[in-house]
mmCIF file of C-alpha atoms in Angstrom:
data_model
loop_
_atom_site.group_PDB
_atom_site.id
_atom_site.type_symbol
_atom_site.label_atom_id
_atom_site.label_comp_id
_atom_site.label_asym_id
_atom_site.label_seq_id
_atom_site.Cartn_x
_atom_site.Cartn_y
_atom_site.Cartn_z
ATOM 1 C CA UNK A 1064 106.695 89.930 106.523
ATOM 2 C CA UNK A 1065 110.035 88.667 104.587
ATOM 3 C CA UNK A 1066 112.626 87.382 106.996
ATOM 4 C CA UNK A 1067 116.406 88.171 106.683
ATOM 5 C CA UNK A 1068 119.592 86.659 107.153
ATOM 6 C CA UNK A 1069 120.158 88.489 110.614
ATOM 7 C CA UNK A 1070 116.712 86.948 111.921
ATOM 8 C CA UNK A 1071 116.512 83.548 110.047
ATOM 9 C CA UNK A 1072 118.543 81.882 112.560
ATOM 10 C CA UNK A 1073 115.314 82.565 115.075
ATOM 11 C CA UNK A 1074 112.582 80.733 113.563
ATOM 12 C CA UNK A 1075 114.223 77.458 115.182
ATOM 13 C CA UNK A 1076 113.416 79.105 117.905
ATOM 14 C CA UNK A 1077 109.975 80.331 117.264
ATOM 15 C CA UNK A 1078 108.442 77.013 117.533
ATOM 16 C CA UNK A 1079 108.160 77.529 121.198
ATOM 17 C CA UNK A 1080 105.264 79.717 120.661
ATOM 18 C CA UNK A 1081 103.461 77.762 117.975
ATOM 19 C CA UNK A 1082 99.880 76.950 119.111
ATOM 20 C CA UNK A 1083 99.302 73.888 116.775
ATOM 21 C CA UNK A 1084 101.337 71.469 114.404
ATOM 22 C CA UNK A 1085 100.885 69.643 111.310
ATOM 23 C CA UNK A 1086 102.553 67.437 109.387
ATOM 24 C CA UNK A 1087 103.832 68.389 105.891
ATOM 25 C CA UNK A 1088 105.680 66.875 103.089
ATOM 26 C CA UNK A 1089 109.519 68.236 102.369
ATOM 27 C CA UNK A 1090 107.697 69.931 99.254
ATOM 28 C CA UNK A 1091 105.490 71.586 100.949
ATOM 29 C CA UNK A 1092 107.420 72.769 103.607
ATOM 30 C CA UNK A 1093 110.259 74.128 101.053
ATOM 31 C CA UNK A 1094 106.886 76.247 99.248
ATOM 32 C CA UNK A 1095 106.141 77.439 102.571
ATOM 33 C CA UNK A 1096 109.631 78.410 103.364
ATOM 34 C CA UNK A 1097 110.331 80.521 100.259
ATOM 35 C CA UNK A 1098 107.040 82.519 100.996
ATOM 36 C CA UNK A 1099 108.594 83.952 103.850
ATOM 37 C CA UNK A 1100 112.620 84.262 102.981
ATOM 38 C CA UNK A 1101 114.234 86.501 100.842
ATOM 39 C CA UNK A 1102 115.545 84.624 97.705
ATOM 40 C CA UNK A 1103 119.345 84.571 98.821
ATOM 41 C CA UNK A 1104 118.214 82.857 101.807
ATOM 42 C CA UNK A 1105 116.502 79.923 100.438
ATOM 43 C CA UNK A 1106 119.442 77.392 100.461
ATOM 44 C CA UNK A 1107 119.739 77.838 103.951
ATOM 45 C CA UNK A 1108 115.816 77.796 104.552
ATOM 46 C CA UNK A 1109 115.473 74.402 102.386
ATOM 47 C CA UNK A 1110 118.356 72.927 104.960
ATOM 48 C CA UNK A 1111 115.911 73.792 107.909
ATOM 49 C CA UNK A 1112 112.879 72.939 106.458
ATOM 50 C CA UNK A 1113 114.297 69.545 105.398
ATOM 51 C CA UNK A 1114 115.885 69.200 108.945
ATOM 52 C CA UNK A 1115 113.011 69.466 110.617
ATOM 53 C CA UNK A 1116 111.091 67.075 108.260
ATOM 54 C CA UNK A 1117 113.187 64.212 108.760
ATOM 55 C CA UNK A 1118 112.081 64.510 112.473
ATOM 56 C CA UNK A 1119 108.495 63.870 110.512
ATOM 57 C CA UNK A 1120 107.022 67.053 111.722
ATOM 58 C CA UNK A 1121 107.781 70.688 110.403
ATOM 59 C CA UNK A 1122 106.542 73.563 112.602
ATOM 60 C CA UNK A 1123 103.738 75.094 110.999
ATOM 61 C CA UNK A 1124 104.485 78.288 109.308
ATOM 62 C CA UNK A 1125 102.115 79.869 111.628
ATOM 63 C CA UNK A 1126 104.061 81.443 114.399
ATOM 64 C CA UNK A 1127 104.275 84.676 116.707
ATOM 65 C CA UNK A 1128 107.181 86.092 115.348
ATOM 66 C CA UNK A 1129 107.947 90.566 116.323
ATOM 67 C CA UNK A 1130 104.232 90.228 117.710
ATOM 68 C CA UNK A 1131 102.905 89.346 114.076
ATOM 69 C CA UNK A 1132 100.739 86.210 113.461
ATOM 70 C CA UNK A 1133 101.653 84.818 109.619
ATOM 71 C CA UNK A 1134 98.542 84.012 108.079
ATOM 72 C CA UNK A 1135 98.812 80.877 105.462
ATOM 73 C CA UNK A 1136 95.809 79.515 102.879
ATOM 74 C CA UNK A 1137 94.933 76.308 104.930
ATOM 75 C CA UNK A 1138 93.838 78.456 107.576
ATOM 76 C CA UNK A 1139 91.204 80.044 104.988
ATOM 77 C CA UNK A 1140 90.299 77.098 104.177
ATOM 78 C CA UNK A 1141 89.935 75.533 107.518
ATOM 79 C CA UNK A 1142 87.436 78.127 108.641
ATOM 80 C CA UNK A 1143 85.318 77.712 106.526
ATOM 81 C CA UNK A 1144 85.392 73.733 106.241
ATOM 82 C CA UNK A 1145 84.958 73.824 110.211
ATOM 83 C CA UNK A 1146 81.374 75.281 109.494
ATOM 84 C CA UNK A 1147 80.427 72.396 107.511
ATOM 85 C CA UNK A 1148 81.885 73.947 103.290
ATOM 86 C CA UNK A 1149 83.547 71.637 101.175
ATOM 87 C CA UNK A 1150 86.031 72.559 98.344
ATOM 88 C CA UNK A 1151 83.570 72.630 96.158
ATOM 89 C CA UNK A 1152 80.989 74.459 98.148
ATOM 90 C CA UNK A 1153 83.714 77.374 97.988
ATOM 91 C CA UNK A 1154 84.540 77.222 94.808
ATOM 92 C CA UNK A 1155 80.586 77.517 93.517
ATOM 93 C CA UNK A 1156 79.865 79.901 95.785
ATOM 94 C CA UNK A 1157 83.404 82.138 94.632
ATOM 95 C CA UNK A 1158 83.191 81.555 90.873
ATOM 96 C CA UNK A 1159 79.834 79.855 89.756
ATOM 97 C CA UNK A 1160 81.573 76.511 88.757
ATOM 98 C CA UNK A 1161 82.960 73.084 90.301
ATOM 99 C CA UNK A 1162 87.062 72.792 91.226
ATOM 100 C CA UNK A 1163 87.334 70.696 88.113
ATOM 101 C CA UNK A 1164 86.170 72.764 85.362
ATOM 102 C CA UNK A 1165 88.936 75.102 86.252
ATOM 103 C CA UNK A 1166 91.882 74.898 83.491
ATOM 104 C CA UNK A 1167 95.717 76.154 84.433
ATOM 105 C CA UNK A 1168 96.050 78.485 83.233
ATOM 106 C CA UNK A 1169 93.454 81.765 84.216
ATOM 107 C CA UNK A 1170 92.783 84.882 82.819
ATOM 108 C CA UNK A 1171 90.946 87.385 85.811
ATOM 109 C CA UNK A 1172 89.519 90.190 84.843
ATOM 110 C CA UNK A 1173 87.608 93.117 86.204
ATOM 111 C CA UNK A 1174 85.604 94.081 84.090
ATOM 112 C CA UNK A 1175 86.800 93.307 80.510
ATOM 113 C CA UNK A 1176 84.878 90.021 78.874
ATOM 114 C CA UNK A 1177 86.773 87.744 76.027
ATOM 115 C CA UNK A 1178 84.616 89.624 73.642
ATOM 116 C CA UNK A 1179 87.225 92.535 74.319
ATOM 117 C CA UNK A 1180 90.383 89.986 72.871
ATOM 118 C CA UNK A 1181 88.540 88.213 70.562
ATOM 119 C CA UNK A 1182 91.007 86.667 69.432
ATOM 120 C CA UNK A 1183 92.300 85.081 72.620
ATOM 121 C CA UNK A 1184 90.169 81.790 71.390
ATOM 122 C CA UNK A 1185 86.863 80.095 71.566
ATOM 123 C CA UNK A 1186 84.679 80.648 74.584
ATOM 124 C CA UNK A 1187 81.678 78.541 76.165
ATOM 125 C CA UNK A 1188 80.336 80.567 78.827
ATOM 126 C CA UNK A 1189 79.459 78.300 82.046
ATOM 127 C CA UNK A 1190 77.711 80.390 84.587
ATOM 128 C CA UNK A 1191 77.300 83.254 86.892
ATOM 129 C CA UNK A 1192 78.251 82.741 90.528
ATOM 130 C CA UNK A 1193 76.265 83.850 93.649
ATOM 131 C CA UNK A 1194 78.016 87.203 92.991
ATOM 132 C CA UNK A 1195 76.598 88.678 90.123
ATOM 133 C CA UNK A 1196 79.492 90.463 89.024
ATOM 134 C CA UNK A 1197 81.252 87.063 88.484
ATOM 135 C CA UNK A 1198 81.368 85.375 85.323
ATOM 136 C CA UNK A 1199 82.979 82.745 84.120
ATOM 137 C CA UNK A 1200 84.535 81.142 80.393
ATOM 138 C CA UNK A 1201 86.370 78.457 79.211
ATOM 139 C CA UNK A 1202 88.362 79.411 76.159
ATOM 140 C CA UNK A 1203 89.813 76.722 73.876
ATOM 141 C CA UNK A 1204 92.803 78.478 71.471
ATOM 142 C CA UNK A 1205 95.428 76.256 69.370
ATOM 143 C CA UNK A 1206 98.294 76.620 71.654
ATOM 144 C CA UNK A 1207 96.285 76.812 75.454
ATOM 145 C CA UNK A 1208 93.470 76.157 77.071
ATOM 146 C CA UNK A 1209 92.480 78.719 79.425
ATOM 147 C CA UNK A 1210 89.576 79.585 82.143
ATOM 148 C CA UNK A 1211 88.069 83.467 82.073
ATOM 149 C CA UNK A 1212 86.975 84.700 85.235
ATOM 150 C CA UNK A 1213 85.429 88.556 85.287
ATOM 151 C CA UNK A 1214 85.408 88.980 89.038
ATOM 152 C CA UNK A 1215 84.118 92.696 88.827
ATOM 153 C CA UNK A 1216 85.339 95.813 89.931
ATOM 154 C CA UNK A 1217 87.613 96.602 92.912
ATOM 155 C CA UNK A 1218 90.280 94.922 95.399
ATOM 156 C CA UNK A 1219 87.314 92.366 97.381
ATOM 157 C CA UNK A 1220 85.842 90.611 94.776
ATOM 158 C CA UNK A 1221 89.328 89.822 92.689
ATOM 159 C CA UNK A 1222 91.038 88.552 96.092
ATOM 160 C CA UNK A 1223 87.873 86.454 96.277
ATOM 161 C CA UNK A 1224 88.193 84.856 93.080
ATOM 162 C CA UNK A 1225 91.517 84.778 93.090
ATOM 163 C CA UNK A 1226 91.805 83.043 97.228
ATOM 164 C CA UNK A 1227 88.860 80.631 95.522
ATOM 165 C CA UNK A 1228 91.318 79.431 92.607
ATOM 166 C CA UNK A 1229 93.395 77.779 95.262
ATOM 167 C CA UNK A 1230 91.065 75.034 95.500
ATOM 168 C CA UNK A 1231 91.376 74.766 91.811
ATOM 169 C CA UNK A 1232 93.821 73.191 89.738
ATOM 170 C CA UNK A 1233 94.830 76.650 88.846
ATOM 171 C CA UNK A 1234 98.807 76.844 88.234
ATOM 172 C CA UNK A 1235 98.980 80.275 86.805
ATOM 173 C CA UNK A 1236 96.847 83.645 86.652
ATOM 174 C CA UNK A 1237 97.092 86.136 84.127
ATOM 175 C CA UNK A 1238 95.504 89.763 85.278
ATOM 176 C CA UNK A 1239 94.004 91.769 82.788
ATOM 177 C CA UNK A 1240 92.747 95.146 83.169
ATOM 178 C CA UNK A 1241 92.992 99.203 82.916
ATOM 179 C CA UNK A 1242 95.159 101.456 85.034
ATOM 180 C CA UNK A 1243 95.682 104.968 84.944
ATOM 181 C CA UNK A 1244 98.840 106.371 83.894
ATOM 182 C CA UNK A 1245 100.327 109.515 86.610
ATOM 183 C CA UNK A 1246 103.481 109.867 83.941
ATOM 184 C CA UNK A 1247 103.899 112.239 81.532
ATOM 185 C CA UNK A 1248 105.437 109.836 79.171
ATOM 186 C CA UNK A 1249 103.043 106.927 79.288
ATOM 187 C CA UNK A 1250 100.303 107.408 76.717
ATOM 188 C CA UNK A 1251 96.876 106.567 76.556
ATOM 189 C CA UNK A 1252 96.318 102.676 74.732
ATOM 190 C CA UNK A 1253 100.087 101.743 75.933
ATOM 191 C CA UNK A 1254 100.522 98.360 77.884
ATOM 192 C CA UNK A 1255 101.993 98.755 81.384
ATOM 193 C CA UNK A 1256 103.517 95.335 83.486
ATOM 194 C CA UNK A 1257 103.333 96.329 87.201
ATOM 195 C CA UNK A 1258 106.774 95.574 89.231
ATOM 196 C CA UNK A 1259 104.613 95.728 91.831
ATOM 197 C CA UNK A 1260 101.453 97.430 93.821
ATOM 198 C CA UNK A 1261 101.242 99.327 96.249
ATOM 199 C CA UNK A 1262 98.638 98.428 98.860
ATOM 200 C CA UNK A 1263 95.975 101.518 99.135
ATOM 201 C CA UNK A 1264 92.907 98.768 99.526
ATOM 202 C CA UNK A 1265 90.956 97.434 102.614
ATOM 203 C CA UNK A 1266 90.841 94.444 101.605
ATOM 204 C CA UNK A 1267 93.849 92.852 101.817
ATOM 205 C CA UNK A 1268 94.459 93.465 105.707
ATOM 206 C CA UNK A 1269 92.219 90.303 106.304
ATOM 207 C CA UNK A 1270 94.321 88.450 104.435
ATOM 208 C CA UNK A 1271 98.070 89.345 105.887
ATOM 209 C CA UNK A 1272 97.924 88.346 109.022
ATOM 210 C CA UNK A 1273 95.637 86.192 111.141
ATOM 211 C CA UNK A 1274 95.032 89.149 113.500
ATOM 212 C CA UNK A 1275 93.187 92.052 112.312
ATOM 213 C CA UNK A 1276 94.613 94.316 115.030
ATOM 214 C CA UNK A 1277 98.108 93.359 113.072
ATOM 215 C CA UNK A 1278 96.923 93.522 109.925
ATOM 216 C CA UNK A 1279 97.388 97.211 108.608
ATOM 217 C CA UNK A 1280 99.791 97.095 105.624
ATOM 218 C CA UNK A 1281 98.567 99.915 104.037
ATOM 219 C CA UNK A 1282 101.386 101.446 101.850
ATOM 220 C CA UNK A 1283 103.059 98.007 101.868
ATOM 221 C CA UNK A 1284 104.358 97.052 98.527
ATOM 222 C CA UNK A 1285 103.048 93.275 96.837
ATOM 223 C CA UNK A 1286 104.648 91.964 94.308
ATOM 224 C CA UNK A 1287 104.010 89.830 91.349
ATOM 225 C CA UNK A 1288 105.840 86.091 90.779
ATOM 226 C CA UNK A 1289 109.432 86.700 89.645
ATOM 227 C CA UNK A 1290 109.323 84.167 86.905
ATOM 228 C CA UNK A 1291 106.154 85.222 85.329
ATOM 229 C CA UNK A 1292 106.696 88.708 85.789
ATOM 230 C CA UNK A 1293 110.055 88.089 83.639
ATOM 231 C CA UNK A 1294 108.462 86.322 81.494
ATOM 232 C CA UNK A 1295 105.562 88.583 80.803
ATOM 233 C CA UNK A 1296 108.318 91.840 79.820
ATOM 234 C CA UNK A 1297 110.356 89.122 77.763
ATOM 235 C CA UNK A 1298 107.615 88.382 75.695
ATOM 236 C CA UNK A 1299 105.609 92.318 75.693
ATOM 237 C CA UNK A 1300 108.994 93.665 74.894
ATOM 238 C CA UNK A 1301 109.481 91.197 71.580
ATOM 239 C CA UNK A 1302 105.520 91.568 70.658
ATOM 240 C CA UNK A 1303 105.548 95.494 71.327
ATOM 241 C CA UNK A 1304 108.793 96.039 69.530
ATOM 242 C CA UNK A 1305 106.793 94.001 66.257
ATOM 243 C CA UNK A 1306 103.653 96.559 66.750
ATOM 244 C CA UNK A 1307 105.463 99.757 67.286
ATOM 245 C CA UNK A 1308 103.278 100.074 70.580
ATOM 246 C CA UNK A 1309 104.868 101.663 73.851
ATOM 247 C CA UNK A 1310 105.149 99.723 76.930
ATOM 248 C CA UNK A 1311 105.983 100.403 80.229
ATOM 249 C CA UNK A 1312 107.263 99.099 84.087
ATOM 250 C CA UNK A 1313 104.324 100.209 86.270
ATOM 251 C CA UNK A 1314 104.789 101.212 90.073
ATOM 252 C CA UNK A 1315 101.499 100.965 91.190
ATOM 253 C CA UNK A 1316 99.028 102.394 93.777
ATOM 254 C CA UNK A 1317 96.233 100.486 94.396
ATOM 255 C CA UNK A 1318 93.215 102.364 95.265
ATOM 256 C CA UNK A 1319 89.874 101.864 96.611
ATOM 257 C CA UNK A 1320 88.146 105.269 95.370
ATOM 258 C CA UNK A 1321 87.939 106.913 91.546
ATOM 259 C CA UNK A 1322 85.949 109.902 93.422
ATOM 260 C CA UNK A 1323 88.638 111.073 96.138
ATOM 261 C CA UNK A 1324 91.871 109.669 94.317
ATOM 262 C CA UNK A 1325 92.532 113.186 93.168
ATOM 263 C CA UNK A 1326 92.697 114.882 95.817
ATOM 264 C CA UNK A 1327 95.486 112.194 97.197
ATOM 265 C CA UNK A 1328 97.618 112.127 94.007
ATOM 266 C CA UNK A 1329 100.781 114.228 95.235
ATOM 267 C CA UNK A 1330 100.968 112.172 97.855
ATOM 268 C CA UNK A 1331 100.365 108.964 95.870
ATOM 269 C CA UNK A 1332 103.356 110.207 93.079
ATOM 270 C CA UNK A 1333 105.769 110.973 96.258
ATOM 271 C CA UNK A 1334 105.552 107.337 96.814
ATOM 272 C CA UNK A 1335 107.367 106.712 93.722
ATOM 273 C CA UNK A 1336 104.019 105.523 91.932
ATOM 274 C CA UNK A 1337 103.781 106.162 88.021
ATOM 275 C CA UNK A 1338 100.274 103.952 87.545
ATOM 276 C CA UNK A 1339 97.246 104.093 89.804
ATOM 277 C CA UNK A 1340 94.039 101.304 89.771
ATOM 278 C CA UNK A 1341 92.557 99.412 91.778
ATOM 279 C CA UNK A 1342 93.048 95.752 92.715
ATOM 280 C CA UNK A 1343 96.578 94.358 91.833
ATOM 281 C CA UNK A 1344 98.039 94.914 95.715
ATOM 282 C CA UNK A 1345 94.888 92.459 96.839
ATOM 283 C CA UNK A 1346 95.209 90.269 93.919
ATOM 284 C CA UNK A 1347 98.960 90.070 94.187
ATOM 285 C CA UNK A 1348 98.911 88.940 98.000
ATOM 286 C CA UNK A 1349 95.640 86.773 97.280
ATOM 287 C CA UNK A 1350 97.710 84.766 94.691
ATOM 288 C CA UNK A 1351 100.753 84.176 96.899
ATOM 289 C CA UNK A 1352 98.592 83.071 99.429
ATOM 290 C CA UNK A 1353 97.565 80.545 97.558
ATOM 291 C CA UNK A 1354 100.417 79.572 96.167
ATOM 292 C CA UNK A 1355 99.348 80.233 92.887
ATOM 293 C CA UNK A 1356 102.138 82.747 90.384
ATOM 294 C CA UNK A 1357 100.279 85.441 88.995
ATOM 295 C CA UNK A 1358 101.527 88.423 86.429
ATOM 296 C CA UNK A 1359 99.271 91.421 85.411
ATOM 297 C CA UNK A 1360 99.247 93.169 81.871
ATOM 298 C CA UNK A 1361 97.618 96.519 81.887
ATOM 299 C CA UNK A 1362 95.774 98.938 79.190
ATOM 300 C CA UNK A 1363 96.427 102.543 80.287
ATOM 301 C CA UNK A 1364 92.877 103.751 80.151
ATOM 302 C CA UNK A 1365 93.887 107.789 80.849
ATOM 303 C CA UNK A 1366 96.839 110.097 82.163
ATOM 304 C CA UNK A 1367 95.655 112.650 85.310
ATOM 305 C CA UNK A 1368 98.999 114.148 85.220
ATOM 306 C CA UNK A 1369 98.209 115.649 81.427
ATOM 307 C CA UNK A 1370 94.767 116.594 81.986
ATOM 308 C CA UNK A 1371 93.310 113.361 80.461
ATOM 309 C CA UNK A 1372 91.427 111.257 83.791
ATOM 310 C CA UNK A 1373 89.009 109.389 83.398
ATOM 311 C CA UNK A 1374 86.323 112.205 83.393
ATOM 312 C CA UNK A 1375 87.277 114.312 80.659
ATOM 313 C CA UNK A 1376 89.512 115.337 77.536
ATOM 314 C CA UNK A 1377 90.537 111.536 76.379
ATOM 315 C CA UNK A 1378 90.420 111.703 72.243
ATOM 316 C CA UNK A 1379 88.528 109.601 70.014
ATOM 317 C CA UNK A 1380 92.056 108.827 68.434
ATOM 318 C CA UNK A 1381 93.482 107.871 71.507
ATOM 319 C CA UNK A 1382 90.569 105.593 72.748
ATOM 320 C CA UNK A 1383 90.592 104.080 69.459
ATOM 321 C CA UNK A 1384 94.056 103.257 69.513
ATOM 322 C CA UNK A 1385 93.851 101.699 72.740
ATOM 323 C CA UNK A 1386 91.107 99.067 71.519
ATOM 324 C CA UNK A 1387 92.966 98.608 68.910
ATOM 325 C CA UNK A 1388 96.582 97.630 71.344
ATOM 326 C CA UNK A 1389 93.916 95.430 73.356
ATOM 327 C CA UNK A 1390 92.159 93.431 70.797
ATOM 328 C CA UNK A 1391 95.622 93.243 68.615
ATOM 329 C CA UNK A 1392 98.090 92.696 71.374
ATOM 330 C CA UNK A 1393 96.848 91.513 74.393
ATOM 331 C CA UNK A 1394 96.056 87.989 73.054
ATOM 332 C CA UNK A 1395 99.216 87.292 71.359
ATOM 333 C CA UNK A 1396 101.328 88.010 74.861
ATOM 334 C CA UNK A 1397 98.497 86.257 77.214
ATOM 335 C CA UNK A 1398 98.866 83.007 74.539
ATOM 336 C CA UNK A 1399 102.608 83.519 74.796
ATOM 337 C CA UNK A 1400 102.515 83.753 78.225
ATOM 338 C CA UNK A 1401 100.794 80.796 78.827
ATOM 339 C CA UNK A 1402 102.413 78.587 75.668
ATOM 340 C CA UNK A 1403 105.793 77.761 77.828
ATOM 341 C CA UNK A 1404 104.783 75.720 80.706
ATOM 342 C CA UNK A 1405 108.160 75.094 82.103
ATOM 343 C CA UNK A 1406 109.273 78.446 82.603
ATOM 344 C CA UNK A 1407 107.457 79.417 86.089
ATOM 345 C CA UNK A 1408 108.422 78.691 89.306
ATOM 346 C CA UNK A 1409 107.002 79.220 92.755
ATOM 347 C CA UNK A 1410 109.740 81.755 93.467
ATOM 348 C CA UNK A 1411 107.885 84.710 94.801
#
């Protein structure tokens, strides 16, 4: 829920129905603000949130506002601290390693290891995590240092790693994966930068509201950060134009089903939708949630709309081409991406 101009002037009022307060820093409570109000609104946000500060407490962005309960990270936490975890105890039981072997900057993957970018750097493997499908790297490179999560496959277990990396001194996350092209013009092996994802997962009600019974957002739109999404086509567009590779803004559908998405795939293109995987929309919202800016850099893995899924009738030629934009490409822009550290924001 983004709140506009029209309504902003309500949340003064909102506090009436607040069940609990806390007290927060002017910092915080400017974050907290510009999670819920629409860019040209943040001047006038920062004045309330600071107003309300110098009376030493701000509301807690928690509040009953058009029947919807806002959901923020501390409450994540909180539940599960109440029942006796610590930070750590989360973060070894997400991601198989303590808070403070976690660098910046992250690379999250589904299913692709650093062997697949070799060139990305030097990785020392640490461990697995409770979840088998997690594993984690350092990477050492001469420009970044950088931590390598593979989460596994699907929207649950990236929104877990990725709602872990909060208690982390993670500052920004670099997703890395395939996606399915459902354009004509985007070819197998070309790198796609999702404007956003469409939500088509399970997952991410439990995390958009502190009600499940309010929590449907199913064909809701998430979006990456603003600054590292810029960033991200600002420095694919200069590396791609060097390569001669193709890339490509994504509109994206995330899914939860390879099997059945076929049969849904009119439907899925009348949404606008020219890309199609499966965990960006939970990994999107799991990031701003934790107040952590995130970008995503896809491989396009196969094209339904030409008769080339991922079942049948990809070339040799064009699978070959598309290690070859992955190894060669992908770590120059991750490296680039992650060489500037005064370029992202928290703007959302």
């Amino acid at each position: 829920m983004r709140i506009t101009g029209i309504t902003i002037r309500n949340i003064l009022r909102a506090h009436a129905q607040i069940k609990e307060r806390i007290w927060y820093t002017e910092e915080k409570a400017y974050r907290y603000a510009k999670f819920f109000v629409t860019p040209a609104n943040t001047d006038e946000w920062k004045k309330i949130s600071e107003k309300c500060t110098k009376y030493v407490i701000l509301f807690k962005i928690i509040f009953y506002y058009g029947g919807v309960l806002i959901l923020i990270y501390q409450d994540l936490i909180s539940g599960m601290e109440r029942l006796g975890s610590t930070k750590r105890d989360i973060c070894m039981h997400g991601i198989g390693i303590s808070p403070e072997k976690v660098h910046e900057n992250v690379i999250i993957a589904p299913w692709w290891e650093p062997s697949y970018i070799p060139d990305i750097g030097t990785a020392e493997y640490l461990s697995e995590s409770d979840f088998p499908s997690v594993k984690v790297w350092n990477i050492t490179s001469d420009t970044a240092e950088m931590t390598y999560i593979k989460a596994g496959i699907g929207a649950p277990v990236l929104m877990e790693a990725i709602l872990t990396l909060g208690v982390t001194s993670c500052q920004q996350i670099v997703f890395i994966g395939s996606v399915g092209a459902l354009d004509d013009n985007i070819g197998i092996g070309d790198i796609v930068i999702p404007e956003y994802s469409v939500c088509g997962d399970g997952a991410s009600r439990y995390i958009s509201s502190d009600s499940l019974n309010n929590g449907d957002i199913f064909g809701e739109k998430a979006y990456p950060n603003t600054d590292l999404f810029n960033k991200s086509k600002k420095v694919t567009e200069r590396i791609c134009k060097e390569k001669n590779v193709k890339w490509h803004l994504g509109r994206t559908f995330s899914i939860d089903t390879v099997f059945a998405q076929f049969i849904h795939l009119d439907e899925i293109l009348n949404m606008g939708c020219n890309t199609i995987e499966m965990e960006t929309a939970a990994s999107f919202r799991a990031a701003r949630l934790a107040d952590i800016p995130i970008t995503a850099l896809f491989s396009v893995s196969d094209n339904t709309v030409i008769n080339k899924s991922l079942i049948n009738s990809r070339t040799q030629e064009e699978m070959e081409y598309r290690r070859y934009v992955r190894r060669e490409l992908f770590p120059k822009i991750i490296l680039d991406i992650f060489g500037n550290k005064n370029v992202v924001s928290l703007s959302i």
